[in-house]
Structure formats: structure tokens, C-alpha cells
Coordinates of C-alpha atoms in Angstrom, one line a residue:
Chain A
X662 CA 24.4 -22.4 28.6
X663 CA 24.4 -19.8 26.0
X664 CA 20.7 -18.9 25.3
X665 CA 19.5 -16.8 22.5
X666 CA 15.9 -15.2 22.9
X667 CA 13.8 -14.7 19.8
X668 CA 10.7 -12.6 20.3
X669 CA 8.1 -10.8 18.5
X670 CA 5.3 -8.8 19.6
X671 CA 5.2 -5.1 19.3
X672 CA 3.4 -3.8 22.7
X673 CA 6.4 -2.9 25.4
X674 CA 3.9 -3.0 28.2
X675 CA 1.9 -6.4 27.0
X676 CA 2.3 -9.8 28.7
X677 CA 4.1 -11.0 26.0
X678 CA 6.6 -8.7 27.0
X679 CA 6.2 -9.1 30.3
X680 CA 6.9 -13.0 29.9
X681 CA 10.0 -12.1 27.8
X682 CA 11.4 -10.4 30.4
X683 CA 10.9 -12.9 32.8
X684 CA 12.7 -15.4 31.0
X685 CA 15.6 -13.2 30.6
X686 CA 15.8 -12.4 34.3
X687 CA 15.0 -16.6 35.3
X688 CA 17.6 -17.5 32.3
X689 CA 20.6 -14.8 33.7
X690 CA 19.8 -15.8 37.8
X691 CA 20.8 -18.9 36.6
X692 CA 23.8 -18.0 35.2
X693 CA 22.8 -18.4 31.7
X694 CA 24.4 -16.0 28.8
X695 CA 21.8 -14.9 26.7
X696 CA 21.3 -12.7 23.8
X697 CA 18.1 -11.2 22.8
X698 CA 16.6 -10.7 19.0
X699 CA 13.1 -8.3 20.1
X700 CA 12.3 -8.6 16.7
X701 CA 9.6 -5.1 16.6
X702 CA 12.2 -3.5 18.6
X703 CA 14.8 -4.2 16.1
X704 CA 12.4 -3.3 12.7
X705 CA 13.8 -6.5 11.5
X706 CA 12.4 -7.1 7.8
X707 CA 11.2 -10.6 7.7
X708 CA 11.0 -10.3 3.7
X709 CA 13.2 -12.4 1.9
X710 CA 14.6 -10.7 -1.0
X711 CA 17.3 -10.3 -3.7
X712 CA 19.3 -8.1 -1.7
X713 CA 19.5 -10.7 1.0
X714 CA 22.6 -11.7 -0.9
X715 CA 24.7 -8.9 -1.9
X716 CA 27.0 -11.5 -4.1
X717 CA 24.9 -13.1 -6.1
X718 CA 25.7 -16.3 -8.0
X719 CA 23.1 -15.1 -10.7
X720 CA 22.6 -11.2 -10.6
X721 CA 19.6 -11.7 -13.8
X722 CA 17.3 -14.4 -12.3
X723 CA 16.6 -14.5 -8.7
X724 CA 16.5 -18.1 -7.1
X725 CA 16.2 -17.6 -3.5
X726 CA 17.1 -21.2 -2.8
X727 CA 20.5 -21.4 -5.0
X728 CA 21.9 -17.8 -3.5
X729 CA 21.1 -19.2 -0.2
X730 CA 23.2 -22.3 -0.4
X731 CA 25.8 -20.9 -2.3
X732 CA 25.9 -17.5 0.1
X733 CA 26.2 -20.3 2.9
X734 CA 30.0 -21.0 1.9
X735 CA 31.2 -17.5 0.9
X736 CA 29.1 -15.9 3.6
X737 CA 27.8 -13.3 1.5
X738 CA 24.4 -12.6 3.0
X739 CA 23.0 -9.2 4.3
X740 CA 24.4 -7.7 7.2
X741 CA 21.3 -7.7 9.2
X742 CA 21.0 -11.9 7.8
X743 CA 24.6 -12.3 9.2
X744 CA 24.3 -10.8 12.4
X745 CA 21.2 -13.3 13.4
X746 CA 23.2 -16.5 12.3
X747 CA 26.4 -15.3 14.4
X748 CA 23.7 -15.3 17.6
X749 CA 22.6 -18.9 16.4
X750 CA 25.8 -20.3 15.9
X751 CA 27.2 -18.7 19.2
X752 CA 23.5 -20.3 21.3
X753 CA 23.1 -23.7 22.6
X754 CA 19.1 -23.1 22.9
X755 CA 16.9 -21.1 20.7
X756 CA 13.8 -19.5 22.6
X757 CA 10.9 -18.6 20.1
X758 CA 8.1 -16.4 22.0
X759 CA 5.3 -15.0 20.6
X760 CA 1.3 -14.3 20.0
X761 CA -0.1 -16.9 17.8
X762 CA -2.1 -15.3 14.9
X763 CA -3.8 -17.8 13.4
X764 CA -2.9 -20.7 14.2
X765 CA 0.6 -20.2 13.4
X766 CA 3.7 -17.9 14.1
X767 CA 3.5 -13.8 13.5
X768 CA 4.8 -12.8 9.8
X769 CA 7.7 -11.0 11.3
X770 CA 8.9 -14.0 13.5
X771 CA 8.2 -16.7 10.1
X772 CA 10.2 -14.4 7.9
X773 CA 13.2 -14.3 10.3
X774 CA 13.3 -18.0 9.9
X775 CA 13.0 -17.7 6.4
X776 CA 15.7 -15.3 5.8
X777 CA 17.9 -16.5 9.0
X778 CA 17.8 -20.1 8.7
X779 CA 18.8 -20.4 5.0
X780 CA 19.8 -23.9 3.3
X781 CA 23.2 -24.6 3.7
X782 CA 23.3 -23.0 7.1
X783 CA 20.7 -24.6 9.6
X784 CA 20.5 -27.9 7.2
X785 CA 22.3 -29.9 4.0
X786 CA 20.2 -29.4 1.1
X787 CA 21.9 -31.7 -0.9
X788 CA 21.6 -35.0 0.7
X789 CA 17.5 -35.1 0.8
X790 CA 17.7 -36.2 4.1
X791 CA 18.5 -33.0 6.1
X792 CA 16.1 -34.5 9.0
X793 CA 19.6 -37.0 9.5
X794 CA 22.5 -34.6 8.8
X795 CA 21.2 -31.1 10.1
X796 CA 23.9 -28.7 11.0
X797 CA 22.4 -27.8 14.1
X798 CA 22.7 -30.9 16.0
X799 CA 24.1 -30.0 19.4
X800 CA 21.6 -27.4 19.7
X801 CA 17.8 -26.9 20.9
X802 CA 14.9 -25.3 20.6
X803 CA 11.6 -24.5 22.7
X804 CA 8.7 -22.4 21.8
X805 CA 6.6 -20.1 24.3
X806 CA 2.9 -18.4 23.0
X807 CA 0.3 -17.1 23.9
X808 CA -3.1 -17.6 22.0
X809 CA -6.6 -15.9 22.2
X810 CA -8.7 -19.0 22.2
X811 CA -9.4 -21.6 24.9
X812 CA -7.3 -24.7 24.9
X813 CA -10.2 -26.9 24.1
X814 CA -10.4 -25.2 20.3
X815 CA -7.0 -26.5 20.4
X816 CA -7.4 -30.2 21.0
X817 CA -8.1 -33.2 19.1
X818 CA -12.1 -32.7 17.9
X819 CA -12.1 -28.9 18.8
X820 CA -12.4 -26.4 16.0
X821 CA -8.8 -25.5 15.3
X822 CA -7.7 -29.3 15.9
X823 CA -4.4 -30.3 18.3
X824 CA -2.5 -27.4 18.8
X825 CA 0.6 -29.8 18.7
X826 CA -0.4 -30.7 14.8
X827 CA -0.1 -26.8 14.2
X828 CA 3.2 -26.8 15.9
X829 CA 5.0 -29.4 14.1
X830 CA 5.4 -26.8 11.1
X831 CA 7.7 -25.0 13.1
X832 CA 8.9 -28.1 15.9
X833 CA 9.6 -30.7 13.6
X834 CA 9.9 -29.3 10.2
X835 CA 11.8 -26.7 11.0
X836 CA 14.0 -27.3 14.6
X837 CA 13.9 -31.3 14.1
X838 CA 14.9 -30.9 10.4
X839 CA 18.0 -29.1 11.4
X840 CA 19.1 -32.1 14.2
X841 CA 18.0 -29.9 17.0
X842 CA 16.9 -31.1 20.2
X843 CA 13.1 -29.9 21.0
X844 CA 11.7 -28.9 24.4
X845 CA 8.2 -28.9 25.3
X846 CA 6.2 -26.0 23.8
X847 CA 5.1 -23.1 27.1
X848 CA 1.4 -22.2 26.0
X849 CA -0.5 -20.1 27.6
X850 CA -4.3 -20.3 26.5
X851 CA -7.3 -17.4 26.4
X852 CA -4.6 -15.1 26.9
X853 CA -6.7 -12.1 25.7
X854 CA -8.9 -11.8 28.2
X855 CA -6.6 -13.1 32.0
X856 CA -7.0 -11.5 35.5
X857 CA -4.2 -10.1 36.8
X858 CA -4.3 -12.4 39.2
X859 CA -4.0 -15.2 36.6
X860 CA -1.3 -13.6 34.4
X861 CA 0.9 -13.6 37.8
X862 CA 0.2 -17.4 37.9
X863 CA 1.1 -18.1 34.2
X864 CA 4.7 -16.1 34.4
X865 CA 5.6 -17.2 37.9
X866 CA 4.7 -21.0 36.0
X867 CA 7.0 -19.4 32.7
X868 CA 9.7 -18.2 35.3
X869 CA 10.0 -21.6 37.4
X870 CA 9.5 -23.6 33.9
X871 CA 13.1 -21.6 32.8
X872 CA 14.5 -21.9 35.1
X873 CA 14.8 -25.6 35.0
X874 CA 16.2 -25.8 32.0
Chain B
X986 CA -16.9 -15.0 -11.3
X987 CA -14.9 -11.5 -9.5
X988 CA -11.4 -13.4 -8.3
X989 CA -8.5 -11.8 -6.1
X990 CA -5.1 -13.5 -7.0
X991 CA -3.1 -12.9 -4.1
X992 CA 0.6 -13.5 -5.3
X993 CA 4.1 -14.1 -3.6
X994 CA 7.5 -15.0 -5.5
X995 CA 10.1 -12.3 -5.7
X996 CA 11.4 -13.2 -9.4
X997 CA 9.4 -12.1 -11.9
X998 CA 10.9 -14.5 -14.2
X999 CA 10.3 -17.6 -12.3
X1000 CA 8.4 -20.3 -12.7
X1001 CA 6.0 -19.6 -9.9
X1002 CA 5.3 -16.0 -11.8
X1003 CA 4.5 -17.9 -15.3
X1004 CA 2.0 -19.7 -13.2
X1005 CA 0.7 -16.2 -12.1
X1006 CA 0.4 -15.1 -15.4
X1007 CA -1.2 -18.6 -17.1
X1008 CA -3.9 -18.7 -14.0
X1009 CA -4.6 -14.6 -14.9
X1010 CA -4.8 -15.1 -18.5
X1011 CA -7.2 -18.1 -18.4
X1012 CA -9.1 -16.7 -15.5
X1013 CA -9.7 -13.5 -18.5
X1014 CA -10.4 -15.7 -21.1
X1015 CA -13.1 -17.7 -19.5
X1016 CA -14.7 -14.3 -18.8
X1017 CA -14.0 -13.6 -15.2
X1018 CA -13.3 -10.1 -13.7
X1019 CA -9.2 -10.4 -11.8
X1020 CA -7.7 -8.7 -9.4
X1021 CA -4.0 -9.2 -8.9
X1022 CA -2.1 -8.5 -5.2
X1023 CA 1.3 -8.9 -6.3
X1024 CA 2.8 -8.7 -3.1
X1025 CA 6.6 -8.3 -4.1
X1026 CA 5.8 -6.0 -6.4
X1027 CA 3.1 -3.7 -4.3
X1028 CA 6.1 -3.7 -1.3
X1029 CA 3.2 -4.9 0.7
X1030 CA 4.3 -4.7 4.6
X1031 CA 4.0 -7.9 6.3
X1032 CA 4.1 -6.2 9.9
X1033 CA 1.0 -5.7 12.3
X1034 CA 1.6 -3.3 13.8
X1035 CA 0.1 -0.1 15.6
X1036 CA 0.0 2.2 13.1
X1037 CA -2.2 -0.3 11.0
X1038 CA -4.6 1.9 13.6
X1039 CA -4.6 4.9 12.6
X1040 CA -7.7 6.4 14.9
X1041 CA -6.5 4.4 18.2
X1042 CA -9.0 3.1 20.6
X1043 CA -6.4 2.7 23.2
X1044 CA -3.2 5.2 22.1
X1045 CA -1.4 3.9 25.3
X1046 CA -1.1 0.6 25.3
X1047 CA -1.4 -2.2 21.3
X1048 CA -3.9 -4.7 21.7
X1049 CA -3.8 -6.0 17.6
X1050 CA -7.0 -7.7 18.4
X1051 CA -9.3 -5.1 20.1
X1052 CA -7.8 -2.2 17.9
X1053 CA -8.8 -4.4 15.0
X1054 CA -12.4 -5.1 16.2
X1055 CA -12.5 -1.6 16.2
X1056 CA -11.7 -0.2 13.3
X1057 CA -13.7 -2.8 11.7
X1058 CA -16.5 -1.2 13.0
X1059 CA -15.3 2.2 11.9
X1060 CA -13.1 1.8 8.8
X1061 CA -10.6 3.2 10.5
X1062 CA -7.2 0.7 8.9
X1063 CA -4.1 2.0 7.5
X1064 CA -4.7 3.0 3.5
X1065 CA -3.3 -0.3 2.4
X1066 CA -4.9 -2.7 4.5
X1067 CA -7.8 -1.2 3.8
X1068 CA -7.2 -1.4 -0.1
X1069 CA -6.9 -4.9 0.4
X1070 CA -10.0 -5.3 2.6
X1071 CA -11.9 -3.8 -0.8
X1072 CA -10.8 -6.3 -2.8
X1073 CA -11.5 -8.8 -0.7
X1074 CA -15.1 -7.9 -0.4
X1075 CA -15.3 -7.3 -3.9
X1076 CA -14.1 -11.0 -4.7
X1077 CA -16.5 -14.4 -4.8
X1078 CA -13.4 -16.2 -4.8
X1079 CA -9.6 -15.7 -3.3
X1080 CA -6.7 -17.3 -4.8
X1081 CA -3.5 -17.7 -2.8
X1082 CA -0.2 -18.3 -5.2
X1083 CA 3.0 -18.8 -3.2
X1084 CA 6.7 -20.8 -2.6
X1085 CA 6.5 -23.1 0.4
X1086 CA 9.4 -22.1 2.8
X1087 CA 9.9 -24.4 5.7
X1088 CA 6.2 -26.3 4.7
X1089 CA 4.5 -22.9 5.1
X1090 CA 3.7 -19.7 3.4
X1091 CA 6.5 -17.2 3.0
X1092 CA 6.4 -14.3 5.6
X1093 CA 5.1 -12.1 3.5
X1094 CA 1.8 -13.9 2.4
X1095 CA 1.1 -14.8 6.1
X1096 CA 1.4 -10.9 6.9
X1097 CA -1.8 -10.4 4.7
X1098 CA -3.5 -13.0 6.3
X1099 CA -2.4 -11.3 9.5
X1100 CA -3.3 -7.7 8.9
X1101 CA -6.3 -8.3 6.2
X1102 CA -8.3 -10.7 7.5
X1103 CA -8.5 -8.9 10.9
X1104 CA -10.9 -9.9 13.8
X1105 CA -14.1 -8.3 12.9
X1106 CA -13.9 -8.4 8.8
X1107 CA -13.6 -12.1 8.3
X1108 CA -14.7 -13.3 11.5
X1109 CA -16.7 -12.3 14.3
X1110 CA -14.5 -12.5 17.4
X1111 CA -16.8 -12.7 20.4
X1112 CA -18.7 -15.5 19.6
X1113 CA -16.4 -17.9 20.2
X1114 CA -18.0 -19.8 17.4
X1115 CA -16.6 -18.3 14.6
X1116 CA -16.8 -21.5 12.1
X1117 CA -20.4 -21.2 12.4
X1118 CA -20.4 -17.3 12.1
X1119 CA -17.6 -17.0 9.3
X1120 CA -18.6 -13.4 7.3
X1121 CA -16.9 -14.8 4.2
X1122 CA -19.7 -17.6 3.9
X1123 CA -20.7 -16.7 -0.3
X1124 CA -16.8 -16.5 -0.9
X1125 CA -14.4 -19.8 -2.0
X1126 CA -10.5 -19.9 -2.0
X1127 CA -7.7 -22.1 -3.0
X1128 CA -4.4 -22.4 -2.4
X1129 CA -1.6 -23.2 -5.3
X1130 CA 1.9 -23.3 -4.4
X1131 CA 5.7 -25.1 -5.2
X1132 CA 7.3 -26.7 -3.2
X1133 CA 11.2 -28.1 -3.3
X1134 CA 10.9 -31.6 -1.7
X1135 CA 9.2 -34.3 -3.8
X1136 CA 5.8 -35.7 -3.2
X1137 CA 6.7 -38.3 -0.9
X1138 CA 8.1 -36.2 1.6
X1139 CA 5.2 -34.7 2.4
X1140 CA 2.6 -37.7 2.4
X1141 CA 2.1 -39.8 5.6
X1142 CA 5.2 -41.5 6.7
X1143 CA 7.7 -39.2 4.6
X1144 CA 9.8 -37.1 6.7
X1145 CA 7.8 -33.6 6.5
X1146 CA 4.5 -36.0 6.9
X1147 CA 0.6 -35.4 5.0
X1148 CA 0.9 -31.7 3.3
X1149 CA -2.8 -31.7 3.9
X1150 CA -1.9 -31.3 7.5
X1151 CA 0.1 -28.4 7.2
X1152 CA -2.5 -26.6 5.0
X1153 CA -5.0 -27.1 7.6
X1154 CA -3.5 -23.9 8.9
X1155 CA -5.1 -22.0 6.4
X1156 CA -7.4 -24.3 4.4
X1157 CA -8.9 -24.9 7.7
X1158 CA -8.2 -22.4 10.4
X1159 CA -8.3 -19.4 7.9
X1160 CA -10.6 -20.6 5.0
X1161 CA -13.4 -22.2 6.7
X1162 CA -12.7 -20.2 9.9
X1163 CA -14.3 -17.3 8.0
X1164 CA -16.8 -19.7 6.3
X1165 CA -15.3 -19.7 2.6
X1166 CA -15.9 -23.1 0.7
X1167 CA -12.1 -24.3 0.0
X1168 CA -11.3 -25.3 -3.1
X1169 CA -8.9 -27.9 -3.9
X1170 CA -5.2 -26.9 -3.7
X1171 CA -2.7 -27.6 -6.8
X1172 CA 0.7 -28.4 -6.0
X1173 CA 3.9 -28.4 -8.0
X1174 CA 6.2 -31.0 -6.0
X1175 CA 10.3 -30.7 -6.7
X1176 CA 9.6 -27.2 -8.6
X1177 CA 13.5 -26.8 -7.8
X1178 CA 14.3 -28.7 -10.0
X1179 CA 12.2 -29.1 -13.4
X1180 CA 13.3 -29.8 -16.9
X1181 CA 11.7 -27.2 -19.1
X1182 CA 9.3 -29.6 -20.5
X1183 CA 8.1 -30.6 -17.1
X1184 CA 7.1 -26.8 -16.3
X1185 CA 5.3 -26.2 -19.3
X1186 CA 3.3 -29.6 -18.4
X1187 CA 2.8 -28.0 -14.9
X1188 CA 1.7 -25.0 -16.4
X1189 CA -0.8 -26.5 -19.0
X1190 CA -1.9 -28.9 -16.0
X1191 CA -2.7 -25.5 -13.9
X1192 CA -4.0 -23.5 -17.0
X1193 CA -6.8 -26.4 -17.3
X1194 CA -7.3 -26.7 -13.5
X1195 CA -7.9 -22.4 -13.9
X1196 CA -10.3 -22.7 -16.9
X1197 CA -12.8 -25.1 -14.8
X1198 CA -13.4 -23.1 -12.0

């Protein structure tokens, strides 16, 4: 399976990283191909801007969505925009890892699926029903995060609500909409404040969770 | 009434930057004291990252969270996200103008929310309580934002499902996290793809949603 590895957090030695490169050493023992987008490590800029399109359909008015689709069939985007969508059409499986900040992905990792996964690429915007005619059909997706609180403040009647609602921004309107495939979310809970002792639990349950897939 | 208009569309010609300017005219004509954020145009960075910490508690290894508990103690942010921090202190009420990409903010708004609203400023971290404890509790904000998909798409049943539940990301788990009252949100469905007469309804709709705050 040809894997590609999206990650964001921007402390080499954190357990973030640590679980990234777990999964890369589980995914390649396995004989897995994967490529790796270390989004800090890269100084990717997840702003989406006019120069995202360096042929623009409308150089005097700037409407992100109409470059995007019409940059989707000439293939005029940025070269740092192009480079990420060869990775994604190349991967059968797109990892997401990161540290939830509130509630919800980092900037960096949002903007790289706003800029990356432009209309006309990842899904049809023309037929209002991308959820049935996504481009990305034989593909799928899993996310893996950590987050600060407990993972009762992330359940039905705790104070952030189900954590699974505040996935479905990225899991269903995002991978779903594009006809991929979606694996069950690796969370790992009150991950400020672990043991060692417990972080070596939650990778060696990250490295045997990879490697089944 | 002191109000922070924190603003996100790339074109200053679009339609989401005539709202901008209808909201900051009406806002000064029914006598209230604005401040603009105009993130495109400040080249606000969207990244946390270590050098947001510019008096390190911990120079070998980035913990966001406990470097921003920190400096919120001592003052000690980078110079713009400690601009923004005196705005926001400044301001009785926060307004949040933005395109919905994939049914969320675009990066760059969530990368405020990420590196100005640190642990410590608009929450207290280590009580584990903070929607009791929320240090924003005299301040209100609202959300107003465009979105491409029609109405139905994002009510319950339609394919994206209730836009009320993908606000609770920020309505609840920002807003009311740091105890702000949240006022309603006003939403411009199928903003793609408006006759002019339909945006200036929009924009006379918002201008007299503005003037009663």
C-alpha cells in the first residue's frame, strides 16, 4: 500500500513526533511505501492566496473557488500546491496526525487541506453532490491526535460534547465528501500530562494499531 | 460598545469585504469605538510556533501549552500576538468575519484562535473547569460568514448536516469556553453564486443585523 503521512507539530523531540515515527517504522516493516509531508519541518504556508495560482483565469478579482477549479484542468497551481497533490494522487491512504487545538485541527494542518485539496481535484464541484462523485474514491483516510483534555470532556454531556461530532468536520465533510474510505480515528486523551510509562503503552497501541492496516 | 472585527477574505473586492466594510461603517454610525484585524492584509502568521515565545521557559524542548501559560503570566508573546491580545482586552465584543472552507474557518482565522487566545489569557488551564472559569466572562462574540453550498446542505439530513454543529467548535468550545455570551451568527448561504441584487439584499440584511447590536 502506498501510504502518505501528513503531520504537524513543531517539537522534534515531543510525542507527537515520537508517534510519527512509529508509524513510519510499523507502516515500512510492513512493507508499506510511504511518503511523509512534516508539515513544521517543511515551513509549509497553509494560507491560501492569489499566488496559489500562478495562471489566473481573472488576474483583477480574486475568487479562490473559480481559480481552483479551473487550475484543476490546466494544472496551474503553486509549486509547493502541486507537489502535495502528486503525494495524494500517488497514496492509497492518507494519515493525518496531530495535536488538537481547540477542538479542531492546527492552522497549519487546516490550511494544507485548504490549499491541497482544492475543488476540482479531491471532489466535482459542479454536480452538488460531490459526497456521490468524489474523485478520491479508491482511496482512505484515518486521523491520529493527541488532545490535552480527558476523554470524558469529549463525550456525549461533557463540556466539549462527542469528540466524534468535532471530527466529522474533517471525517465526513472533508474525506467522505471526496468518496474516500474512513478508518477509525487513533486518539490519545490527557496527552499533556502521561508517564512515561503510559506514553510507551499508547505508541506500542499506535504501532500494533498500523500495523494492521 | 469597543468591538474587534476580526476579518478573513483575501479579495478586497469581494463580497465578503463589502460585508467588512457595511458591518464597520454601521458599527461607527451607531457610535461604537472599531477595531479592524484584517488578517490578509496585516500578513498575520497563522503558525504557533516557538518563537511565539520569545523569553523560553523550557529553550530545549516546545511545549505550546506550558510556554503559553507562561508568558501569560509574564507578557512575554511575540510583538504581534501580543498586539492582538490588546485588542482583545480592549474589546466588549469580538466579531469573527470569514469564508467557510470545507465547513470550517479558513487556516488563517483558526491560527488567531490558536496563537491569541492562548492557555492562560482566555482560559485558565489548570482548572479543568474552564467553562465555569472563562476570563472573557463581560465580553460577547459572533460569528458571520459565506458559505458556497445552499442552506439545505447544511441543516439536518442534508449532506454536510446542522451548521450549528460545526460552529459548536468555536461558538461553543472557543466562545463559551472562555465565558463570552455568543451572539447569534449571520450566514450568507450559496454566496458563490449571487445575482447582484441578492448581495446588496445580503448586505442591507447584515447592515440592519450590525445597527442592533
Amino acid at each position: 500500500m502506498k501510504v502518505l503521512y501528513i503531520f504537524a507539530h513543531p517539537e522534534p523531540k515531543s510525542f507527537n513526533a515520537a508517534m510519527k515515527d512509529t508509524a513510519l517504522a510499523a507502516l515500512k516493516e510492513k512493507g508499506h511505501e510511504v511518503k511523509l509531508s512534516d508539515l513544521y519541518a517543511m515551513e509549509f504556508n497553509p494560507i491560501l492566496k492569489a499566488s496559489d495560482f500562478p495562471d489566473r483565469k481573472n488576474p483583477d478579482f480574486f475568487n479562490p473557488f473559480l481559480e481552483a477549479i479551473k487550475a484543476s484542468k490546466t494544472g496551474a497551481f503553486s509549486p509547493d500546491i502541486k507537489e502535495e497533490m502528486e503525494k495524494v494522487r500517488w497514496a492509497d491512504l492518507l494519515i493525518f496526525q496531530f495535536p488538537i487545538y481547540f477542538t479542531a485541527m492546527p492552522a497549519l494542518m487546516k490550511g494544507w487541506i485548504d490549499r491541497v485539496l482544492a475543488p476540482g481535484f479531491g471532489f466535482n464541484p459542479v454536480t452538488n453532490s460531490a459526497y456521490d462523485t468524489g474523485l478520491f474514491k479508491v482511496k482512505s483516510a484515518m486521523l491520529a491526535f493527541t488532545a490535552g483534555a480527558p476523554k470524558e470532556v469529549y463525550s456525549e454531556g461533557g463540556a466539549h460534547g462527542d469528540i466524534y461530532r468535532h471530527l466529522e468536520s474533517i471525517t465526513h465533510c472533508v474525506f467522505e465528501y471526496m468518496g474516500m474510505k474512513v478508518l477509525p480515528s487513533f486518539m490519545v486523551f490527557e496527552a499533556g500530562n502521561m508517564s512515561g510509562e503510559r506514553g510507551d503503552e499508547e505508541l506500542e497501541k499506535y504501532r500494533q494499531r498500523i500495523s494492521e492496516l
